[in-house]
């Protein structure tokens, strides 16, 4: 068996795959969407900001909580 076969390249991460598997983070409380680190926008604004109007396929949605709702929960007592 040729030794070279052990050195076949294996590509684990491809840029195209990253784009398709991008998740849109949405606050499940107030429905704002993440437009960056600590930036939360109303969903219409978020879609515009992220340029999703031009995407043929919407990214998946990951439900989470935005900073404001986390704060509100923390302060709730
Ligand atoms: Zn929220």
Coordinates of C-alpha atoms and ligand atoms in Angstrom, one line a residue:
X1 CA 0.0 0.0 0.0
X2 CA 1.5 3.4 -1.0
X3 CA 2.4 5.5 2.0
X4 CA 1.2 8.6 0.1
X5 CA -2.4 7.6 0.6
X6 CA -2.1 8.5 4.3
X7 CA -1.5 12.1 3.4
X8 CA -4.7 12.8 1.5
X9 CA -6.0 16.2 2.4
X10 CA -9.1 16.4 4.5
X11 CA -10.9 19.7 4.5
X12 CA -13.1 20.1 7.6
X13 CA -14.2 23.6 7.1
X14 CA -15.1 25.3 3.9
X15 CA -16.1 28.9 3.6
X16 CA -19.2 28.1 1.6
X17 CA -20.3 25.6 4.2
X18 CA -19.9 28.3 6.9
X19 CA -22.2 30.6 5.0
X20 CA -24.9 28.1 4.5
X21 CA -24.8 27.0 8.1
X22 CA -24.9 30.5 9.5
X23 CA -27.5 30.8 12.2
X24 CA -29.6 33.9 12.8
X25 CA -29.7 34.4 16.6
X26 CA -33.2 35.5 17.7
X27 CA -34.3 36.5 21.1
X28 CA -37.2 34.2 22.0
X29 CA -38.6 36.9 24.3
X30 CA -38.7 40.1 22.4
X31 CA -38.0 38.7 18.9
X32 CA -35.0 40.9 18.2
X33 CA -32.2 39.5 16.1
X34 CA -28.5 39.7 16.7
X35 CA -26.7 41.9 14.1
X36 CA -23.3 41.5 15.8
X37 CA -21.8 41.2 19.2
X38 CA -24.2 42.9 21.7
X39 CA -26.1 44.5 18.8
X40 CA -29.8 43.6 18.8
X41 CA -32.3 44.9 16.2
X42 CA -36.0 44.6 15.6
X43 CA -36.4 41.7 13.2
X44 CA -37.2 43.9 10.2
X45 CA -34.2 46.1 10.9
X46 CA -32.0 43.0 11.5
X47 CA -33.0 41.4 8.2
X48 CA -32.2 44.6 6.4
X49 CA -28.9 45.1 8.3
X50 CA -27.8 41.5 7.6
X51 CA -28.8 41.7 3.9
X52 CA -31.1 38.7 4.2
X53 CA -33.5 40.2 1.7
X54 CA -31.0 39.3 -1.0
X55 CA -30.5 35.7 0.2
X56 CA -32.3 32.9 -1.6
X57 CA -32.3 30.8 1.5
X58 CA -32.9 32.2 5.0
X59 CA -30.4 31.0 7.5
X60 CA -31.5 28.8 10.4
X61 CA -32.7 30.5 13.5
X62 CA -31.1 29.9 16.8
X63 CA -33.4 31.0 19.7
X64 CA -31.6 32.7 22.5
X65 CA -32.0 35.8 24.7
X66 CA -30.8 39.3 23.9
X67 CA -28.8 41.3 26.4
X68 CA -31.7 43.5 27.4
X69 CA -33.9 40.5 28.2
X70 CA -31.1 38.8 30.2
X71 CA -30.7 42.0 32.2
X72 CA -34.5 42.3 32.7
X73 CA -34.5 38.7 34.0
X74 CA -31.6 39.4 36.2
X75 CA -33.3 42.4 37.7
X76 CA -36.6 40.6 38.2
X77 CA -37.1 39.7 41.8
Ligands
LIG1 ZN1 -34.9 40.2 24.0

